mmCIF file of C-alpha atoms in Angstrom:
data_model
loop_
_atom_site.group_PDB
_atom_site.id
_atom_site.type_symbol
_atom_site.label_atom_id
_atom_site.label_comp_id
_atom_site.label_asym_id
_atom_site.label_seq_id
_atom_site.Cartn_x
_atom_site.Cartn_y
_atom_site.Cartn_z
ATOM 1 C CA MET A 1 -24.207 64.382 -8.707
ATOM 2 C CA GLN A 2 -25.261 60.775 -8.133
ATOM 3 C CA THR A 3 -22.974 58.445 -10.112
ATOM 4 C CA TYR A 4 -19.301 57.585 -10.322
ATOM 5 C CA ARG A 5 -19.393 58.319 -14.055
ATOM 6 C CA GLU A 6 -20.447 61.901 -13.392
ATOM 7 C CA LEU A 7 -17.793 62.187 -10.714
ATOM 8 C CA PHE A 8 -14.868 61.084 -12.892
ATOM 9 C CA ARG A 9 -16.087 63.238 -15.786
ATOM 10 C CA THR A 10 -15.620 66.291 -13.581
ATOM 11 C CA PRO A 11 -12.415 68.075 -14.635
ATOM 12 C CA GLU A 12 -9.489 67.594 -12.234
ATOM 13 C CA PHE A 13 -11.157 65.012 -10.024
ATOM 14 C CA THR A 14 -9.245 62.160 -11.666
ATOM 15 C CA PRO A 15 -5.768 63.665 -11.076
ATOM 16 C CA LEU A 16 -6.731 64.563 -7.498
ATOM 17 C CA PHE A 17 -7.911 60.988 -7.018
ATOM 18 C CA ALA A 18 -4.703 59.581 -8.539
ATOM 19 C CA THR A 19 -2.535 61.834 -6.372
ATOM 20 C CA SER A 20 -4.368 60.718 -3.263
ATOM 21 C CA CYS A 21 -4.088 57.051 -4.248
ATOM 22 C CA ALA A 22 -0.329 57.278 -4.777
ATOM 23 C CA GLN A 23 0.134 58.913 -1.386
ATOM 24 C CA VAL A 24 -2.100 56.374 0.355
ATOM 25 C CA ALA A 25 -0.138 53.512 -1.219
ATOM 26 C CA ALA A 26 3.110 55.097 -0.075
ATOM 27 C CA THR A 27 1.841 55.592 3.470
ATOM 28 C CA THR A 28 0.412 52.074 3.684
ATOM 29 C CA ILE A 29 3.469 50.096 2.661
ATOM 30 C CA GLY A 30 5.781 52.538 4.422
ATOM 31 C CA SER A 31 3.971 52.313 7.761
ATOM 32 C CA LEU A 32 3.980 48.505 7.736
ATOM 33 C CA ALA A 33 7.670 48.459 6.840
ATOM 34 C CA LEU A 34 8.548 50.922 9.591
ATOM 35 C CA ALA A 35 6.458 49.102 12.208
ATOM 36 C CA THR A 36 8.222 45.853 11.281
ATOM 37 C CA LEU A 37 11.613 47.556 11.447
ATOM 38 C CA VAL A 38 10.920 49.049 14.866
ATOM 39 C CA TYR A 39 9.410 45.875 16.328
ATOM 40 C CA ASP A 40 12.353 43.782 15.123
ATOM 41 C CA ALA A 41 14.790 46.281 16.653
ATOM 42 C CA THR A 42 13.035 46.844 19.978
ATOM 43 C CA GLY A 43 10.465 44.082 20.570
ATOM 44 C CA SER A 44 8.171 46.807 21.973
ATOM 45 C CA PRO A 45 4.446 46.841 21.111
ATOM 46 C CA LEU A 46 4.292 50.505 22.192
ATOM 47 C CA LEU A 47 7.108 51.665 19.907
ATOM 48 C CA SER A 48 5.768 49.552 17.056
ATOM 49 C CA ALA A 49 2.328 51.169 17.434
ATOM 50 C CA LEU A 50 3.855 54.646 17.631
ATOM 51 C CA SER A 51 5.895 54.044 14.493
ATOM 52 C CA MET A 52 2.656 53.480 12.560
ATOM 53 C CA PHE A 53 0.627 56.326 14.043
ATOM 54 C CA GLY A 54 2.996 58.458 16.124
ATOM 55 C CA ALA A 55 3.546 61.028 13.367
ATOM 56 C CA SER A 56 -0.045 62.038 13.923
ATOM 57 C CA PHE A 57 0.952 63.573 17.272
ATOM 58 C CA ALA A 58 2.496 66.415 15.309
ATOM 59 C CA GLN A 59 -0.885 67.009 13.687
ATOM 60 C CA VAL A 60 -2.128 68.828 16.776
ATOM 61 C CA VAL A 61 0.891 71.147 16.670
ATOM 62 C CA GLY A 62 0.336 71.784 12.980
ATOM 63 C CA ALA A 63 -3.381 72.367 13.540
ATOM 64 C CA MET A 64 -2.568 75.091 16.081
ATOM 65 C CA THR A 65 0.228 76.794 14.137
ATOM 66 C CA LEU A 66 0.214 76.012 10.408
ATOM 67 C CA LEU A 67 -3.355 75.207 9.429
ATOM 68 C CA SER A 68 -4.212 78.674 8.086
ATOM 69 C CA ALA A 69 -1.975 77.710 5.152
ATOM 70 C CA ALA A 70 -4.690 75.301 3.974
ATOM 71 C CA ASP A 71 -6.749 78.237 2.641
ATOM 72 C CA ARG A 72 -3.886 80.671 1.949
ATOM 73 C CA LEU A 73 -1.469 78.715 -0.274
ATOM 74 C CA PRO A 74 -1.923 77.737 -3.956
ATOM 75 C CA PRO A 75 -3.440 74.227 -3.837
ATOM 76 C CA ARG A 76 -1.528 72.643 -6.746
ATOM 77 C CA ALA A 77 1.949 73.756 -5.688
ATOM 78 C CA THR A 78 1.255 72.907 -2.055
ATOM 79 C CA THR A 79 -0.036 69.425 -2.874
ATOM 80 C CA ALA A 80 3.001 68.620 -5.016
ATOM 81 C CA GLY A 81 5.458 70.180 -2.585
ATOM 82 C CA LEU A 82 4.143 68.241 0.398
ATOM 83 C CA ALA A 83 4.342 64.968 -1.551
ATOM 84 C CA LEU A 84 8.028 65.674 -2.206
ATOM 85 C CA VAL A 85 8.569 66.413 1.489
ATOM 86 C CA PHE A 86 7.156 62.979 2.294
ATOM 87 C CA ALA A 87 9.367 61.357 -0.332
ATOM 88 C CA VAL A 88 12.503 62.892 1.155
ATOM 89 C CA GLY A 89 11.470 62.095 4.728
ATOM 90 C CA THR A 90 10.681 58.464 3.940
ATOM 91 C CA ALA A 91 13.999 58.060 2.120
ATOM 92 C CA VAL A 92 15.830 59.447 5.163
ATOM 93 C CA ILE A 93 14.096 56.940 7.467
ATOM 94 C CA ALA A 94 15.290 54.150 5.155
ATOM 95 C CA LEU A 95 18.963 55.060 5.645
ATOM 96 C CA PRO A 96 20.932 52.136 7.140
ATOM 97 C CA GLY A 97 22.085 52.736 10.672
ATOM 98 C CA LEU A 98 19.610 55.543 11.362
ATOM 99 C CA PRO A 99 18.805 55.470 15.105
ATOM 100 C CA ILE A 100 15.229 54.787 16.122
ATOM 101 C CA TRP A 101 14.978 58.179 17.830
ATOM 102 C CA ALA A 102 16.024 59.898 14.597
ATOM 103 C CA ALA A 103 13.376 58.000 12.635
ATOM 104 C CA PHE A 104 10.741 59.232 15.081
ATOM 105 C CA ALA A 105 12.036 62.795 14.738
ATOM 106 C CA VAL A 106 11.545 62.605 10.963
ATOM 107 C CA LEU A 107 8.055 61.187 11.513
ATOM 108 C CA LEU A 108 7.144 64.222 13.595
ATOM 109 C CA VAL A 109 8.272 66.565 10.811
ATOM 110 C CA LEU A 110 6.158 64.623 8.331
ATOM 111 C CA GLY A 111 3.215 64.887 10.701
ATOM 112 C CA LEU A 112 3.515 68.681 10.689
ATOM 113 C CA ALA A 113 3.470 68.670 6.882
ATOM 114 C CA ALA A 114 0.463 66.337 6.825
ATOM 115 C CA SER A 115 -1.536 68.708 9.031
ATOM 116 C CA VAL A 116 -1.552 71.211 6.161
ATOM 117 C CA GLY A 117 -1.939 68.629 3.396
ATOM 118 C CA GLY A 118 -5.276 67.295 4.623
ATOM 119 C CA GLY A 119 -6.863 70.739 4.623
ATOM 120 C CA VAL A 120 -5.454 71.614 1.200
ATOM 121 C CA ARG A 121 -6.686 68.392 -0.394
ATOM 122 C CA LEU A 122 -10.181 68.442 1.114
ATOM 123 C CA GLY A 123 -10.598 72.159 0.467
ATOM 124 C CA LEU A 124 -9.599 71.594 -3.150
ATOM 125 C CA LEU A 125 -12.191 68.825 -3.383
ATOM 126 C CA THR A 126 -14.930 71.325 -2.459
ATOM 127 C CA GLU A 127 -13.769 73.574 -5.320
ATOM 128 C CA ILE A 128 -13.515 70.853 -7.942
ATOM 129 C CA LEU A 129 -16.926 69.342 -7.190
ATOM 130 C CA PRO A 130 -20.365 70.977 -6.938
ATOM 131 C CA GLU A 131 -21.991 71.224 -3.515
ATOM 132 C CA ASN A 132 -24.003 68.026 -3.939
ATOM 133 C CA GLY A 133 -20.932 66.087 -5.088
ATOM 134 C CA TYR A 134 -18.731 66.340 -1.981
ATOM 135 C CA LEU A 135 -20.048 63.269 -0.164
ATOM 136 C CA LEU A 136 -19.707 61.068 -3.251
ATOM 137 C CA GLY A 137 -16.253 62.447 -4.010
ATOM 138 C CA ARG A 138 -15.095 62.067 -0.413
ATOM 139 C CA SER A 139 -16.420 58.519 -0.297
ATOM 140 C CA VAL A 140 -14.447 57.683 -3.447
ATOM 141 C CA LEU A 141 -11.279 59.056 -1.856
ATOM 142 C CA ASN A 142 -12.039 56.895 1.166
ATOM 143 C CA ILE A 143 -12.575 53.934 -1.158
ATOM 144 C CA CYS A 144 -9.121 54.662 -2.515
ATOM 145 C CA VAL A 145 -7.805 54.459 1.039
ATOM 146 C CA GLY A 146 -9.617 51.216 1.812
ATOM 147 C CA SER A 147 -8.804 49.365 -1.405
ATOM 148 C CA LEU A 148 -5.180 50.443 -1.464
ATOM 149 C CA GLN A 149 -4.751 49.474 2.168
ATOM 150 C CA ILE A 150 -6.095 46.021 1.376
ATOM 151 C CA VAL A 151 -3.618 45.687 -1.466
ATOM 152 C CA GLY A 152 -0.919 47.784 0.190
ATOM 153 C CA PHE A 153 -0.667 45.815 3.410
ATOM 154 C CA ALA A 154 -0.543 42.563 1.456
ATOM 155 C CA VAL A 155 1.994 43.919 -1.041
ATOM 156 C CA GLY A 156 3.899 45.597 1.781
ATOM 157 C CA ALA A 157 4.275 42.278 3.581
ATOM 158 C CA VAL A 158 5.619 40.714 0.370
ATOM 159 C CA LEU A 159 7.994 43.634 -0.217
ATOM 160 C CA VAL A 160 9.308 43.488 3.336
ATOM 161 C CA GLY A 161 10.139 39.829 2.795
ATOM 162 C CA ALA A 162 11.630 40.358 -0.671
ATOM 163 C CA LEU A 163 13.347 43.738 -0.358
ATOM 164 C CA SER A 164 13.682 44.183 3.438
ATOM 165 C CA ALA A 165 11.926 46.867 5.442
ATOM 166 C CA ARG A 166 14.345 49.560 4.258
ATOM 167 C CA GLY A 167 13.851 48.630 0.605
ATOM 168 C CA THR A 168 10.100 48.845 1.100
ATOM 169 C CA LEU A 169 10.483 52.343 2.562
ATOM 170 C CA LEU A 170 12.369 53.431 -0.575
ATOM 171 C CA THR A 171 9.504 52.072 -2.671
ATOM 172 C CA ALA A 172 7.126 54.231 -0.628
ATOM 173 C CA ALA A 173 9.328 57.277 -1.298
ATOM 174 C CA ALA A 174 9.118 56.619 -5.046
ATOM 175 C CA LEU A 175 5.326 56.553 -4.845
ATOM 176 C CA ASP A 176 5.359 59.957 -3.137
ATOM 177 C CA VAL A 177 7.436 61.330 -6.018
ATOM 178 C CA ALA A 178 4.846 59.951 -8.428
ATOM 179 C CA ALA A 179 2.088 61.706 -6.460
ATOM 180 C CA ALA A 180 3.908 65.043 -6.800
ATOM 181 C CA ALA A 181 4.259 64.576 -10.556
ATOM 182 C CA ILE A 182 0.551 63.759 -10.991
ATOM 183 C CA ALA A 183 -0.461 66.851 -9.037
ATOM 184 C CA LEU A 184 1.753 69.152 -11.094
ATOM 185 C CA LEU A 185 0.628 67.720 -14.421
ATOM 186 C CA GLY A 186 -3.062 67.129 -13.715
ATOM 187 C CA LEU A 187 -4.247 70.006 -11.536
ATOM 188 C CA ARG A 188 -4.596 73.575 -12.729
ATOM 189 C CA LYS A 189 -3.305 76.645 -10.953
ATOM 190 C CA ARG A 190 -5.756 78.134 -8.494
ATOM 191 C CA ALA A 191 -5.617 81.159 -6.273
ATOM 192 C CA PRO A 192 -5.811 80.505 -2.529
ATOM 193 C CA ARG A 193 -9.339 80.507 -1.085
ATOM 194 C CA ALA A 194 -8.477 83.233 1.417
ATOM 195 C CA ALA A 195 -6.284 86.316 1.172
ATOM 196 C CA GLY A 196 -3.300 87.086 3.372
ATOM 197 C CA ARG A 197 -0.300 85.134 4.531
ATOM 198 C CA PRO A 198 -0.618 82.007 6.650
ATOM 199 C CA SER A 199 0.473 82.659 10.212
ATOM 200 C CA VAL A 200 0.172 81.277 13.703
ATOM 201 C CA ARG A 201 -2.060 84.223 14.645
ATOM 202 C CA GLU A 202 -4.407 83.642 11.702
ATOM 203 C CA THR A 203 -4.512 79.922 12.456
ATOM 204 C CA TRP A 204 -5.521 80.581 16.058
ATOM 205 C CA ARG A 205 -8.081 83.239 15.084
ATOM 206 C CA THR A 206 -9.834 81.007 12.565
ATOM 207 C CA ASN A 207 -9.666 77.934 14.799
ATOM 208 C CA THR A 208 -11.340 79.989 17.526
ATOM 209 C CA LEU A 209 -14.101 80.951 15.081
ATOM 210 C CA ILE A 210 -14.593 77.351 13.974
ATOM 211 C CA TRP A 211 -14.579 76.010 17.537
ATOM 212 C CA SER A 212 -17.002 78.688 18.808
ATOM 213 C CA SER A 213 -20.028 76.783 17.519
ATOM 214 C CA VAL A 214 -21.374 74.199 19.978
ATOM 215 C CA PRO A 215 -22.919 71.994 17.231
ATOM 216 C CA ARG A 216 -19.564 71.953 15.400
ATOM 217 C CA ARG A 217 -17.766 70.999 18.608
ATOM 218 C CA TYR A 218 -19.952 67.935 19.023
ATOM 219 C CA VAL A 219 -19.283 66.948 15.413
ATOM 220 C CA TYR A 220 -15.531 67.244 15.907
ATOM 221 C CA VAL A 221 -15.555 65.175 19.094
ATOM 222 C CA ALA A 222 -17.675 62.516 17.366
ATOM 223 C CA MET A 223 -15.244 62.352 14.431
ATOM 224 C CA TRP A 224 -12.098 62.330 16.562
ATOM 225 C CA VAL A 225 -12.480 60.328 19.751
ATOM 226 C CA PRO A 226 -14.365 57.075 18.975
ATOM 227 C CA ASN A 227 -12.424 56.759 15.702
ATOM 228 C CA GLY A 228 -9.075 57.324 17.424
ATOM 229 C CA LEU A 229 -9.762 54.740 20.109
ATOM 230 C CA ILE A 230 -10.534 52.057 17.523
ATOM 231 C CA VAL A 231 -7.431 52.902 15.501
ATOM 232 C CA GLY A 232 -5.633 52.138 18.768
ATOM 233 C CA CYS A 233 -6.938 48.588 18.391
ATOM 234 C CA GLU A 234 -5.422 48.400 14.899
ATOM 235 C CA ALA A 235 -2.112 49.722 16.217
ATOM 236 C CA VAL A 236 -1.529 46.561 18.272
ATOM 237 C CA PHE A 237 -2.285 44.096 15.474
ATOM 238 C CA VAL A 238 1.431 43.521 14.910
ATOM 239 C CA ALA A 239 1.922 42.685 18.587
ATOM 240 C CA TYR A 240 -1.307 40.626 18.732
ATOM 241 C CA ASP A 241 -0.396 38.353 15.832
ATOM 242 C CA PRO A 242 2.913 39.220 14.107
ATOM 243 C CA ASP A 243 2.472 36.476 11.500
ATOM 244 C CA HIS A 244 -0.987 37.636 10.401
ATOM 245 C CA ALA A 245 -0.887 41.387 11.099
ATOM 246 C CA GLY A 246 -1.091 42.176 7.379
ATOM 247 C CA LEU A 247 -4.265 40.081 7.094
ATOM 248 C CA LEU A 248 -5.867 41.802 10.094
ATOM 249 C CA LEU A 249 -5.032 45.243 8.707
ATOM 250 C CA ALA A 250 -6.370 44.243 5.293
ATOM 251 C CA ALA A 251 -9.633 43.098 6.918
ATOM 252 C CA ALA A 252 -9.981 46.523 8.544
ATOM 253 C CA ALA A 253 -9.391 48.211 5.202
ATOM 254 C CA ALA A 254 -11.935 45.932 3.500
ATOM 255 C CA GLY A 255 -14.615 46.796 6.042
ATOM 256 C CA MET A 256 -13.929 50.498 5.643
ATOM 257 C CA LEU A 257 -14.192 50.099 1.877
ATOM 258 C CA VAL A 258 -17.632 48.470 2.143
ATOM 259 C CA GLY A 259 -18.848 51.189 4.489
ATOM 260 C CA ASP A 260 -17.666 54.029 2.275
ATOM 261 C CA ILE A 261 -19.181 52.565 -0.893
ATOM 262 C CA THR A 262 -22.496 52.008 0.855
ATOM 263 C CA ALA A 263 -22.668 55.445 2.478
ATOM 264 C CA GLY A 264 -21.398 57.417 -0.489
ATOM 265 C CA ARG A 265 -23.287 55.727 -3.307
ATOM 266 C CA PHE A 266 -26.359 53.929 -2.007
ATOM 267 C CA LEU A 267 -27.695 55.798 1.028
ATOM 268 C CA GLY A 268 -29.955 58.813 0.607
ATOM 269 C CA PRO A 269 -30.013 61.709 3.089
ATOM 270 C CA ASP A 270 -32.755 60.209 5.277
ATOM 271 C CA ARG A 271 -31.068 56.836 5.579
ATOM 272 C CA ARG A 272 -27.704 58.458 6.280
ATOM 273 C CA ARG A 273 -29.266 60.431 9.110
ATOM 274 C CA ARG A 274 -30.929 57.351 10.610
ATOM 275 C CA LEU A 275 -27.942 55.018 10.254
ATOM 276 C CA GLY A 276 -25.304 57.430 11.581
ATOM 277 C CA PRO A 277 -25.721 56.513 15.287
ATOM 278 C CA PHE A 278 -25.778 52.781 14.470
ATOM 279 C CA LEU A 279 -22.563 53.059 12.444
ATOM 280 C CA ARG A 280 -20.803 54.888 15.290
ATOM 281 C CA LEU A 281 -21.593 51.994 17.628
ATOM 282 C CA LEU A 282 -20.760 49.351 15.021
ATOM 283 C CA LEU A 283 -17.244 50.787 14.812
ATOM 284 C CA ALA A 284 -16.411 49.498 18.306
ATOM 285 C CA ALA A 285 -18.802 46.752 19.371
ATOM 286 C CA PRO A 286 -17.286 43.806 17.403
ATOM 287 C CA TYR A 287 -13.882 44.398 19.034
ATOM 288 C CA LEU A 288 -15.320 43.230 22.359
ATOM 289 C CA VAL A 289 -14.901 39.677 21.057
ATOM 290 C CA PHE A 290 -11.148 40.017 21.555
ATOM 291 C CA ALA A 291 -11.725 39.606 25.287
ATOM 292 C CA LEU A 292 -12.101 35.894 24.410
ATOM 293 C CA ARG A 293 -8.947 35.790 22.213
ATOM 294 C CA PRO A 294 -10.845 34.496 19.154
ATOM 295 C CA ALA A 295 -9.425 32.238 16.481
ATOM 296 C CA LEU A 296 -8.051 33.958 13.392
ATOM 297 C CA PRO A 297 -11.174 33.600 11.173
ATOM 298 C CA LEU A 298 -13.432 35.129 13.840
ATOM 299 C CA ALA A 299 -10.907 37.886 14.519
ATOM 300 C CA VAL A 300 -10.769 38.782 10.818
ATOM 301 C CA ALA A 301 -14.580 38.809 10.575
ATOM 302 C CA ALA A 302 -14.988 40.986 13.676
ATOM 303 C CA ILE A 303 -12.448 43.517 12.420
ATOM 304 C CA ALA A 304 -14.024 43.704 8.963
ATOM 305 C CA ILE A 305 -17.544 44.186 10.364
ATOM 306 C CA ALA A 306 -16.402 46.834 12.824
ATOM 307 C CA SER A 307 -14.567 48.802 10.152
ATOM 308 C CA VAL A 308 -17.785 49.326 8.204
ATOM 309 C CA GLY A 309 -18.533 51.766 11.018
ATOM 310 C CA TYR A 310 -15.814 54.142 9.817
ATOM 311 C CA ALA A 311 -18.443 55.383 7.353
ATOM 312 C CA ALA A 312 -19.962 57.291 10.285
ATOM 313 C CA THR A 313 -17.099 59.767 10.032
ATOM 314 C CA LEU A 314 -17.909 60.361 6.365
ATOM 315 C CA LEU A 315 -21.505 61.229 7.279
ATOM 316 C CA LEU A 316 -20.325 63.558 10.036
ATOM 317 C CA GLN A 317 -18.159 65.440 7.523
ATOM 318 C CA GLU A 318 -21.311 66.215 5.556
ATOM 319 C CA ARG A 319 -22.784 67.720 8.725
ATOM 320 C CA LEU A 320 -19.610 69.721 9.362
ATOM 321 C CA ILE A 321 -19.719 71.241 5.858
ATOM 322 C CA ALA A 322 -23.357 72.252 6.381
ATOM 323 C CA LEU A 323 -22.327 74.082 9.573
ATOM 324 C CA THR A 324 -19.241 75.864 8.178
ATOM 325 C CA PRO A 325 -18.873 78.979 5.945
ATOM 326 C CA LYS A 326 -16.961 78.605 2.684
ATOM 327 C CA PRO A 327 -13.936 80.882 3.328
ATOM 328 C CA VAL A 328 -12.784 78.738 6.262
ATOM 329 C CA LEU A 329 -13.915 75.375 4.907
ATOM 330 C CA GLY A 330 -10.399 74.222 4.056
ATOM 331 C CA GLN A 331 -9.180 74.973 7.561
ATOM 332 C CA ALA A 332 -12.292 73.404 9.120
ATOM 333 C CA LEU A 333 -11.750 70.188 7.159
ATOM 334 C CA GLY A 334 -8.038 70.346 7.891
ATOM 335 C CA LEU A 335 -8.827 70.690 11.583
ATOM 336 C CA HIS A 336 -10.993 67.591 11.295
ATOM 337 C CA SER A 337 -8.197 65.686 9.570
ATOM 338 C CA SER A 338 -5.486 66.835 11.983
ATOM 339 C CA GLY A 339 -7.599 66.236 15.061
ATOM 340 C CA MET A 340 -8.638 62.800 13.846
ATOM 341 C CA LEU A 341 -5.062 61.755 13.145
ATOM 342 C CA THR A 342 -3.895 63.181 16.467
ATOM 343 C CA MET A 343 -6.521 61.184 18.309
ATOM 344 C CA GLN A 344 -5.497 58.122 16.341
ATOM 345 C CA ALA A 345 -1.970 58.634 17.637
ATOM 346 C CA VAL A 346 -3.333 59.066 21.163
ATOM 347 C CA GLY A 347 -5.349 55.889 20.732
ATOM 348 C CA ALA A 348 -2.290 54.029 19.453
ATOM 349 C CA THR A 349 -0.282 55.212 22.457
ATOM 350 C CA ILE A 350 -2.946 54.218 24.968
ATOM 351 C CA ALA A 351 -3.470 50.826 23.337
ATOM 352 C CA GLY A 352 0.265 50.206 23.072
ATOM 353 C CA THR A 353 0.746 51.109 26.734
ATOM 354 C CA VAL A 354 -2.085 48.853 27.898
ATOM 355 C CA ALA A 355 -0.732 46.034 25.711
ATOM 356 C CA GLN A 356 2.742 46.568 27.151
ATOM 357 C CA TYR A 357 1.510 45.870 30.688
ATOM 358 C CA THR A 358 -1.323 43.427 29.979
ATOM 359 C CA SER A 359 -1.807 41.934 26.516
ATOM 360 C CA PRO A 360 -2.810 43.165 23.029
ATOM 361 C CA ALA A 361 -6.182 41.393 23.369
ATOM 362 C CA ALA A 362 -6.894 43.188 26.644
ATOM 363 C CA ALA A 363 -5.878 46.493 25.075
ATOM 364 C CA MET A 364 -8.348 46.064 22.203
ATOM 365 C CA THR A 365 -11.154 45.227 24.631
ATOM 366 C CA VAL A 366 -10.436 48.318 26.735
ATOM 367 C CA MET A 367 -10.300 50.609 23.691
ATOM 368 C CA ALA A 368 -13.569 49.257 22.268
ATOM 369 C CA THR A 369 -15.356 49.719 25.590
ATOM 370 C CA ALA A 370 -14.111 53.312 25.862
ATOM 371 C CA SER A 371 -15.203 54.072 22.285
ATOM 372 C CA ILE A 372 -18.739 52.827 22.959
ATOM 373 C CA ALA A 373 -18.940 54.895 26.151
ATOM 374 C CA VAL A 374 -17.874 58.110 24.371
ATOM 375 C CA THR A 375 -20.283 57.494 21.472
ATOM 376 C CA LEU A 376 -23.227 57.096 23.828
ATOM 377 C CA ALA A 377 -22.225 60.134 25.899
ATOM 378 C CA ILE A 378 -22.084 62.598 22.993
ATOM 379 C CA ALA A 379 -25.124 61.287 21.096
ATOM 380 C CA PRO A 380 -27.535 63.977 22.457
ATOM 381 C CA GLY A 381 -25.305 66.766 21.112
ATOM 382 C CA LEU A 382 -25.561 65.431 17.544
ATOM 383 C CA ARG A 383 -29.346 65.731 17.405
ATOM 384 C CA THR A 384 -29.352 69.491 16.791
ATOM 385 C CA PRO A 385 -31.199 70.316 13.545
ATOM 386 C CA LEU A 386 -29.082 71.716 10.731
ATOM 387 C CA PRO A 387 -29.771 75.239 9.385
ATOM 388 C CA ALA A 388 -33.031 75.380 7.431
ATOM 389 C CA THR A 389 -31.233 76.833 4.382
ATOM 390 C CA PRO A 390 -27.778 75.926 3.067
ATOM 391 C CA LEU A 391 -24.909 78.195 4.050
ATOM 392 C CA PRO A 392 -23.754 80.518 1.240
ATOM 393 C CA ARG A 393 -20.791 79.211 -0.715
ATOM 394 C CA THR A 394 -19.188 82.664 -0.572
ATOM 395 C CA PRO A 395 -20.656 84.957 2.076
ATOM 396 C CA PRO A 396 -21.505 88.400 0.663
ATOM 397 C CA ALA A 397 -19.863 91.650 1.692
ATOM 398 C CA THR A 398 -16.791 90.031 3.233
ATOM 399 C CA THR A 399 -13.231 89.578 2.151
ATOM 400 C CA PRO A 400 -11.772 86.087 1.869
ATOM 401 C CA SER A 401 -9.536 86.764 4.853
ATOM 402 C CA THR A 402 -12.487 87.695 7.064
ATOM 403 C CA PRO A 403 -14.610 84.576 7.499
ATOM 404 C CA THR A 404 -18.170 84.969 8.660
ATOM 405 C CA GLU A 405 -20.116 82.795 10.972
ATOM 406 C CA PRO A 406 -22.993 80.684 9.659
ATOM 407 C CA PRO A 407 -26.541 81.435 10.731
ATOM 408 C CA ALA A 408 -27.087 80.719 14.377
ATOM 409 C CA VAL A 409 -28.011 77.146 15.164
ATOM 410 C CA PRO A 410 -29.843 76.460 18.422
ATOM 411 C CA GLU A 411 -27.579 74.830 20.965
ATOM 412 C CA PRO A 412 -28.543 71.289 21.865
ATOM 413 C CA ARG A 413 -30.829 70.997 24.871
ATOM 414 C CA PRO A 414 -28.948 68.762 27.325
ATOM 415 C CA ALA A 415 -30.682 65.482 27.882
ATOM 416 C CA ARG A 416 -30.434 63.472 31.073
ATOM 417 C CA GLY A 417 -27.024 61.868 31.115
ATOM 418 C CA ALA A 418 -25.635 64.184 28.422
ATOM 419 C CA PRO A 419 -22.077 65.402 28.910
ATOM 420 C CA PRO A 420 -21.501 68.977 30.100
ATOM 421 C CA ARG A 421 -21.018 71.484 27.315
ATOM 422 C CA PRO A 422 -17.371 71.841 26.272
#
């Protein structure tokens, strides 16, 4: 599968794409509205950053307790049900007079729900598309994120001014309802990928299996930590320049959009392999310019260029799929999503704390420097060759509830300066 035309001709991809777009639009305008609401009420850069990304803290709890549901619940019903949960939660946050602490409590509940939703959606994508179509399909979903964030942050800023922050939150809730309707009408019923009931025990058992592979561990760290630190930079945009925060966020979304289109549509396997390390460094390096407190045009350009580097995470997902057996693929991708969002929340907290005691510009410089350091430290662990033959889509002689390990992959030989093995 090489073209967008082939992709959208695939049955069920279009409704999955539309569902994802509606949810991204809801999250985008809702997060900007909530961050504005919290900053106006408290004047705190830390609380404002947490209101945008703090729900992701619950992702780590969900990843440790609920994530087995990603492969053990019917995908269509789960996708629609979780969208309705987000609609209700967002509507509750919009209630007049709701205390800030109560809004954060609702955000944590929504974070738990999102920890399952990411695995369900990405696992479903692997079923809808053939093996060679995942990267293109995932890039298109990322394009949905980037383009709708560009529009969503701009529209969100207009809606906040026209309807108020609470009115904008209700608009986000309506979009979540639309996402649920699209999922119910456009996706067909499917059996869960794995047998058995989701449970905390099953979640832990499968997570242990997934995490047991050293090459997979390096991939997870590469997808989580540098990405999360740079999202911390984005979390202080409101505090850095309240009047132009929407523009800065839109620039980040535009850069991500360019990166995803390029990686998903125009780069072959060899180029993706060669450009991966460069993209991981590009994600952070331009943010170092904020040490000089640049003028707005330079700030926008630096953010847009840096955000092209988010495409590195897309390429790392391709490596993760090659290293993971089919029966646990939904949980493995859900673990990626939950861990990434958790680290984004950690990054937002660190950046907000540094900004609280220094300045937003200093916080962005610190986060970019840390991201570059982590990227360089883990680079040797990402040079391990992939298995010579693709992993079987459904391993033989096993039940869906008993995942098997992929063929052994040689552990990376530690290079001088490489980090100790986790």
